[in-house]
C-alpha cells in the first residue's frame, strides 16, 4: 500500500510562508498548501497560486517530489496534518512585536476559526506576532487541546543565540548547545548556565560580559534585522518553524524551545487550572505535537527573569482579550 504523504498547510504566503513552503518541499516533509488573501479583490491576480507555481518549478533543480498548491480557499486545507500560521503584518522599523497586536489578533482569530472548521485534527504552529499572545488566541478560538497548538519563537531565538556565541568563540555553530526560555520579546530568559560547547560550559570559555553581549544580541536580533531591512526577518524564522514541522512529521521527539501551554511548569500559573498561558519552554515535539514540557530547577535570577517574562505575556493577553472580547 502506498504511504500517505503528510499534508502541511501554510497560512500566509508572504516572506515567511513562502520560505517555509520551499523548505518543506526541499526536505520532502510533505505536500504544501499555501493560503493567502492577498489580491483577492483583483480577479486578474492570484498571489498564492503564483507563488506556488514559482516554488513548484524549483522541484526539478532541487530534486524534490512535493506538491505545492496555492489557494484563497480554506476548504483546501482539509486533512492537513500540520498547519503553519504566518498570516499577519510584520514589523516596520521603530515597532515592537507588541505593536502588531491590534491588527494581528483579528487576523489570527479569523485564521483559527477556519482551521477549526476545515482542519479540525491538525497540529498548529503559530508564527504571527506578538507570538505568545497569538498562540493563546489560536488555542482559545480553535478550542484544540493544548498539545496541538504551539508557537515558533524559541527555535529562532536559540538559533540567534547560538550563532552569536559561535562567532564570538570562533567555533562551528554545530557545536553549541543552548536554550532561551520565556516570551518572544526583549525579556526572553537567557540560560548561560545551561549553554555549552559540546558539553564544555560556555561560562568556562567566555567572560560573563561577552556571554551577556550574545544574549542581548539574540534578544534584539529581530529588531536588528528590521532596522537593516525595513521589515522583519524571514529566513531564520522559517528555519525555526521547519525544525518544528520536521520534528512533528517525522515523530522525532526533538527537544525544541517553543511556546507551549504551561500551568505548573516554571511557575506560570501554579495550581490554577485553565489559567495557564503559552510561553517559551523546552518541549518534546513528536507526532502528537507538544508531547511533554521538560522542566528543570531554575536559580533565583533565572526564575526572576522568567516571572517578568510571564507577567509581560499575561499583560499582552489582557490587551488581546480587550480587542477580542468574545474570545472566551
Ligand atoms: N488569511 C491569510 N493570509 C493573510 C491574512 C488572512 N486573514 N491576513 C494577512 N495575510 C497574509 C498577507 O496577505 C501576507 O501575504 O499574510 C502574509 C504575511 O506575509 P508578510 O507580509 O510577508 O509577513 P512575514 O514577514 O511573512 O511575517 C508574517 O510572522 O514573524 C511574524 O511578525 C511577523 O506577524 C508577522 C508574520
Coordinates of C-alpha atoms and ligand atoms in Angstrom, one line a residue:
X1 CA 0.0 0.0 0.0
X2 CA 1.4 3.4 -0.9
X3 CA 2.5 5.5 2.1
X4 CA 0.3 8.6 2.6
X5 CA 2.3 11.8 2.4
X6 CA 1.9 14.4 5.1
X7 CA -0.1 17.4 4.2
X8 CA 1.2 20.7 5.5
X9 CA -0.8 23.9 5.1
X10 CA 0.9 27.3 5.4
X11 CA -1.5 30.2 6.1
X12 CA 0.1 33.5 4.9
X13 CA 2.1 33.1 1.7
X14 CA 4.3 36.1 2.3
X15 CA 8.0 36.2 3.2
X16 CA 8.0 33.6 6.0
X17 CA 5.2 31.5 4.4
X18 CA 6.9 31.3 1.1
X19 CA 10.3 30.3 2.6
X20 CA 8.5 27.7 4.8
X21 CA 6.9 26.2 1.7
X22 CA 10.3 26.0 0.0
X23 CA 12.0 24.3 2.9
X24 CA 9.1 21.8 3.4
X25 CA 9.4 20.8 -0.2
X26 CA 13.2 20.7 -0.2
X27 CA 13.2 18.4 2.8
X28 CA 10.3 16.4 1.3
X29 CA 8.3 16.7 4.6
X30 CA 5.0 16.6 2.7
X31 CA 2.8 18.3 0.2
X32 CA 2.2 22.0 0.8
X33 CA -1.0 24.1 0.5
X34 CA -0.3 27.8 0.6
X35 CA -3.3 30.0 1.6
X36 CA -3.4 33.8 1.4
X37 CA -5.9 36.5 0.8
X38 CA -3.6 39.0 -1.0
X39 CA -5.1 40.5 -4.1
X40 CA -8.3 38.5 -3.6
X41 CA -10.2 41.6 -4.7
X42 CA -8.3 41.8 -8.1
X43 CA -9.7 39.0 -10.3
X44 CA -6.7 39.0 -12.7
X45 CA -4.3 38.3 -9.8
X46 CA -3.8 35.2 -7.6
X47 CA -0.8 35.6 -5.3
X48 CA -0.8 32.2 -3.6
X49 CA -1.3 30.4 -6.9
X50 CA 1.6 32.4 -8.4
X51 CA 3.9 31.7 -5.5
X52 CA 3.1 28.0 -5.5
X53 CA 3.8 27.8 -9.2
X54 CA 7.1 29.5 -8.9
X55 CA 8.1 27.2 -6.0
X56 CA 6.9 24.1 -7.7
X57 CA 9.3 24.8 -10.6
X58 CA 12.3 24.5 -8.2
X59 CA 11.5 20.8 -8.0
X60 CA 13.5 19.6 -11.0
X61 CA 16.5 21.6 -9.9
X62 CA 16.3 20.8 -6.2
X63 CA 15.2 17.3 -6.8
X64 CA 12.1 17.3 -4.7
X65 CA 8.9 15.5 -5.2
X66 CA 6.4 17.5 -3.3
X67 CA 3.1 19.0 -4.5
X68 CA 2.8 22.8 -3.8
X69 CA -0.5 24.4 -4.4
X70 CA -1.8 27.9 -3.7
X71 CA -5.3 28.9 -2.9
X72 CA -7.7 31.6 -1.5
X73 CA -10.0 28.9 -0.2
X74 CA -9.6 27.4 3.3
X75 CA -11.5 24.3 2.2
X76 CA -8.2 23.2 0.6
X77 CA -6.6 22.8 4.0
X78 CA -8.9 19.8 4.7
X79 CA -7.0 16.8 6.1
X80 CA -3.9 18.8 7.0
X81 CA -1.6 17.1 9.5
X82 CA 0.2 20.4 10.3
X83 CA -0.9 24.0 9.8
X84 CA 1.7 26.8 10.0
X85 CA 0.2 30.2 10.6
X86 CA 2.2 33.2 9.3
X87 CA -0.7 35.4 8.4
X88 CA -0.5 39.0 9.6
X89 CA 1.6 42.1 9.3
X90 CA 5.3 42.1 10.0
X91 CA 7.2 44.8 12.0
X92 CA 8.4 48.1 10.5
X93 CA 11.3 50.0 11.9
X94 CA 10.5 51.5 15.3
X95 CA 7.8 48.9 16.0
X96 CA 7.9 46.3 18.7
X97 CA 6.2 42.9 18.2
X98 CA 3.6 44.1 20.7
X99 CA 2.6 47.0 18.4
X100 CA 1.2 44.4 15.9
X101 CA -1.4 43.1 18.3
X102 CA -4.2 45.4 17.2
X103 CA -4.1 44.1 13.6
X104 CA -2.8 40.5 14.0
X105 CA -5.2 39.5 16.8
X106 CA -8.2 39.7 14.5
X107 CA -6.3 38.1 11.6
X108 CA -5.2 35.1 13.8
X109 CA -8.7 34.7 15.2
X110 CA -10.1 34.5 11.7
X111 CA -7.5 32.0 10.6
X112 CA -8.1 29.9 13.8
X113 CA -11.9 29.7 13.0
X114 CA -11.1 28.5 9.5
X115 CA -8.6 25.9 10.8
X116 CA -11.2 24.7 13.3
X117 CA -13.8 24.3 10.6
X118 CA -11.6 22.8 7.8
X119 CA -8.7 21.0 9.6
X120 CA -10.0 20.1 13.0
X121 CA -7.4 17.4 13.6
X122 CA -4.3 19.4 12.6
X123 CA -1.4 20.4 14.8
X124 CA -1.0 24.2 14.6
X125 CA 2.3 26.1 14.7
X126 CA 1.7 29.9 15.1
X127 CA 4.4 32.2 13.8
X128 CA 2.5 35.5 13.7
X129 CA 3.5 38.2 16.2
X130 CA 3.2 39.1 19.0
X131 CA 3.8 35.4 19.3
X132 CA 2.8 34.3 22.7
X133 CA -0.5 36.2 22.6
X134 CA -1.3 35.0 19.1
X135 CA -0.8 31.3 20.2
X136 CA -3.2 32.0 23.0
X137 CA -5.8 33.4 20.5
X138 CA -5.3 30.3 18.3
X139 CA -5.8 27.9 21.3
X140 CA -8.9 29.8 22.5
X141 CA -10.5 30.2 19.1
X142 CA -9.9 26.6 17.9
X143 CA -10.6 25.0 21.2
X144 CA -8.0 22.4 20.3
X145 CA -6.2 20.5 23.0
X146 CA -3.1 22.4 24.1
X147 CA -0.7 19.7 22.8
X148 CA -1.9 20.6 19.2
X149 CA -1.3 24.3 19.5
X150 CA 2.2 25.9 19.8
X151 CA 4.2 28.9 18.7
X152 CA 7.5 29.2 17.0
X153 CA 9.9 31.6 18.7
X154 CA 12.3 29.6 20.8
X155 CA 13.8 27.7 17.9
X156 CA 14.6 31.1 16.3
X157 CA 15.8 32.9 19.4
X158 CA 18.0 29.9 20.3
X159 CA 19.4 29.9 16.7
X160 CA 20.3 33.5 17.0
X161 CA 21.9 33.0 20.4
X162 CA 24.0 30.0 19.1
X163 CA 25.0 32.0 16.0
X164 CA 26.4 34.9 18.1
X165 CA 28.1 32.6 20.5
X166 CA 29.8 30.6 17.7
X167 CA 31.0 33.9 16.1
X168 CA 32.4 35.0 19.5
X169 CA 34.1 31.7 20.2
X170 CA 35.3 31.1 16.7
X171 CA 33.8 27.6 16.6
X172 CA 31.2 25.9 14.4
X173 CA 27.5 26.7 15.1
X174 CA 27.0 22.9 15.2
X175 CA 28.9 22.5 18.4
X176 CA 26.9 25.0 20.5
X177 CA 24.1 23.7 22.8
X178 CA 21.9 26.2 24.5
X179 CA 18.5 27.3 25.5
X180 CA 16.5 30.6 25.9
X181 CA 13.1 30.5 27.5
X182 CA 10.2 32.9 28.2
X183 CA 8.2 35.1 25.8
X184 CA 9.3 36.1 22.3
X185 CA 10.3 39.6 23.3
X186 CA 13.1 41.6 24.7
X187 CA 12.6 39.9 28.1
X188 CA 13.3 36.3 26.9
X189 CA 15.2 34.4 29.6
X190 CA 18.9 33.5 28.9
X191 CA 20.4 30.4 30.5
X192 CA 24.1 30.7 30.2
X193 CA 24.5 28.2 33.0
X194 CA 23.0 25.6 30.6
X195 CA 24.9 26.6 27.5
X196 CA 27.9 24.6 26.3
X197 CA 30.3 23.8 23.6
X198 CA 30.0 20.1 23.2
X199 CA 29.5 19.8 27.0
X200 CA 32.1 22.4 28.0
X201 CA 30.2 25.1 29.9
X202 CA 30.3 28.4 28.0
X203 CA 30.9 30.1 31.3
X204 CA 34.3 28.4 31.4
X205 CA 35.1 29.7 27.9
X206 CA 33.9 33.3 27.8
X207 CA 33.8 36.1 30.4
X208 CA 30.3 36.9 31.7
X209 CA 30.1 40.2 29.8
X210 CA 30.8 38.5 26.4
X211 CA 28.1 35.9 27.1
X212 CA 25.7 38.7 28.1
X213 CA 26.5 40.6 24.8
X214 CA 25.5 37.4 22.9
X215 CA 22.3 37.1 24.9
X216 CA 21.5 40.8 24.4
X217 CA 22.1 40.5 20.6
X218 CA 19.9 37.4 20.5
X219 CA 17.1 39.3 22.4
X220 CA 17.3 42.2 19.9
X221 CA 18.2 40.0 16.9
X222 CA 14.8 40.5 15.3
X223 CA 14.9 44.3 15.8
X224 CA 18.4 44.4 14.3
X225 CA 17.1 42.8 11.1
X226 CA 14.1 45.1 11.0
X227 CA 16.4 48.1 11.2
X228 CA 18.6 46.9 8.4
X229 CA 15.8 45.7 6.0
X230 CA 12.8 47.8 6.9
X231 CA 10.8 44.7 7.5
X232 CA 11.1 41.7 9.8
X233 CA 13.2 38.6 9.2
X234 CA 12.0 35.6 7.3
X235 CA 14.9 33.1 6.6
X236 CA 15.7 32.3 10.2
X237 CA 12.1 32.4 11.4
X238 CA 11.2 29.9 8.7
X239 CA 14.2 27.7 9.6
X240 CA 13.0 27.6 13.2
X241 CA 9.5 26.7 12.0
X242 CA 10.6 23.9 9.8
X243 CA 12.7 22.4 12.5
X244 CA 9.4 22.1 14.4
X245 CA 7.4 20.8 11.4
X246 CA 10.1 18.1 10.8
X247 CA 10.1 17.0 14.4
X248 CA 6.3 16.5 14.3
X249 CA 6.0 15.0 10.8
X250 CA 8.9 12.6 11.4
X251 CA 7.9 11.9 15.0
X252 CA 11.5 12.7 16.1
X253 CA 10.9 13.6 19.7
X254 CA 13.2 16.6 19.3
X255 CA 13.7 18.9 22.3
X256 CA 13.0 22.4 21.0
X257 CA 12.1 25.6 22.8
X258 CA 8.6 26.6 21.7
X259 CA 5.7 28.5 23.1
X260 CA 3.7 25.7 24.8
X261 CA 0.8 25.8 27.3
X262 CA 2.0 25.9 30.8
X263 CA 0.3 26.0 34.2
X264 CA 2.5 24.5 36.9
X265 CA 5.6 24.5 34.7
X266 CA 8.2 27.2 35.6
X267 CA 5.8 28.9 37.9
X268 CA 3.4 30.1 35.1
X269 CA 0.1 29.6 37.0
X270 CA 0.8 27.1 39.8
X271 CA -2.4 25.2 40.8
X272 CA -4.6 27.4 38.7
X273 CA -6.3 25.0 36.3
X274 CA -7.2 26.6 33.0
X275 CA -5.4 29.9 33.8
X276 CA -2.2 29.0 32.1
X277 CA -0.6 30.6 29.1
X278 CA 1.8 29.9 26.3
X279 CA 5.4 30.8 26.9
X280 CA 8.7 29.5 25.6
X281 CA 9.8 26.3 27.3
X282 CA 11.7 23.2 26.2
X283 CA 9.3 20.7 24.6
X284 CA 9.5 17.2 23.3
X285 CA 8.0 17.5 19.8
X286 CA 6.7 14.5 18.0
X287 CA 3.7 13.1 16.1
X288 CA 1.3 14.3 18.9
X289 CA 2.6 17.8 18.9
X290 CA 3.9 19.0 22.2
X291 CA 4.3 15.6 23.8
X292 CA 5.9 16.9 27.0
X293 CA 7.3 20.1 28.5
X294 CA 10.7 19.5 30.1
X295 CA 11.1 21.3 33.4
X296 CA 14.3 21.8 35.5
X297 CA 15.2 23.8 38.5
X298 CA 16.0 27.4 37.8
X299 CA 18.1 29.5 40.1
X300 CA 16.7 32.7 41.7
X301 CA 17.8 35.0 38.9
X302 CA 16.5 32.8 36.1
X303 CA 13.2 32.5 37.9
X304 CA 13.0 36.3 38.4
X305 CA 13.6 36.8 34.6
X306 CA 11.0 34.1 33.9
X307 CA 8.4 35.7 36.2
X308 CA 9.0 39.1 34.4
X309 CA 8.5 37.5 31.0
X310 CA 5.4 35.6 32.1
X311 CA 3.9 38.8 33.5
X312 CA 4.6 40.6 30.2
X313 CA 2.8 37.8 28.3
X314 CA -0.1 38.0 30.7
X315 CA -0.4 41.7 30.2
X316 CA -0.4 41.3 26.4
X317 CA -3.1 38.6 26.7
X318 CA -5.1 41.2 28.7
X319 CA -4.8 43.7 25.8
X320 CA -5.7 40.9 23.3
X321 CA -8.8 40.0 25.3
X322 CA -10.0 43.6 25.2
X323 CA -9.5 43.6 21.4
X324 CA -11.4 40.3 21.1
X325 CA -14.0 40.3 23.9
X326 CA -15.8 37.2 22.6
X327 CA -12.6 35.1 22.6
X328 CA -13.8 33.1 25.6
Ligands
LIG1 N1 -5.5 34.9 5.8 C1 -4.5 34.5 5.0 N2 -3.4 35.3 4.8 C2 -3.4 36.5 5.4 C3 -4.4 37.0 6.1 C4 -5.6 36.1 6.3 N3 -6.6 36.5 7.1 N4 -4.1 38.3 6.5 C5 -2.9 38.6 6.0 N5 -2.4 37.5 5.3 C6 -1.2 37.4 4.6 C7 -0.8 38.6 3.8 O1 -1.5 38.8 2.6 C8 0.7 38.4 3.6 O2 0.9 37.8 2.3 O3 -0.1 37.1 5.5 C9 1.1 37.4 4.7 C10 2.2 37.9 5.6 O4 3.3 38.0 4.9 P1 4.4 39.2 5.0 O5 3.7 40.5 5.0 O6 5.5 38.9 4.0 O7 4.9 39.0 6.5 P2 6.0 37.9 7.1 O8 7.4 38.6 7.1 O9 5.9 36.7 6.4 O10 5.6 37.8 8.6 C11 4.3 37.3 9.0 O11 5.1 36.4 11.1 O12 7.0 36.6 12.3 C12 5.8 37.1 12.1 O13 6.0 39.4 12.8 C13 5.8 38.5 11.7 O14 3.4 38.8 12.2 C14 4.4 38.6 11.1 C15 4.1 37.3 10.5

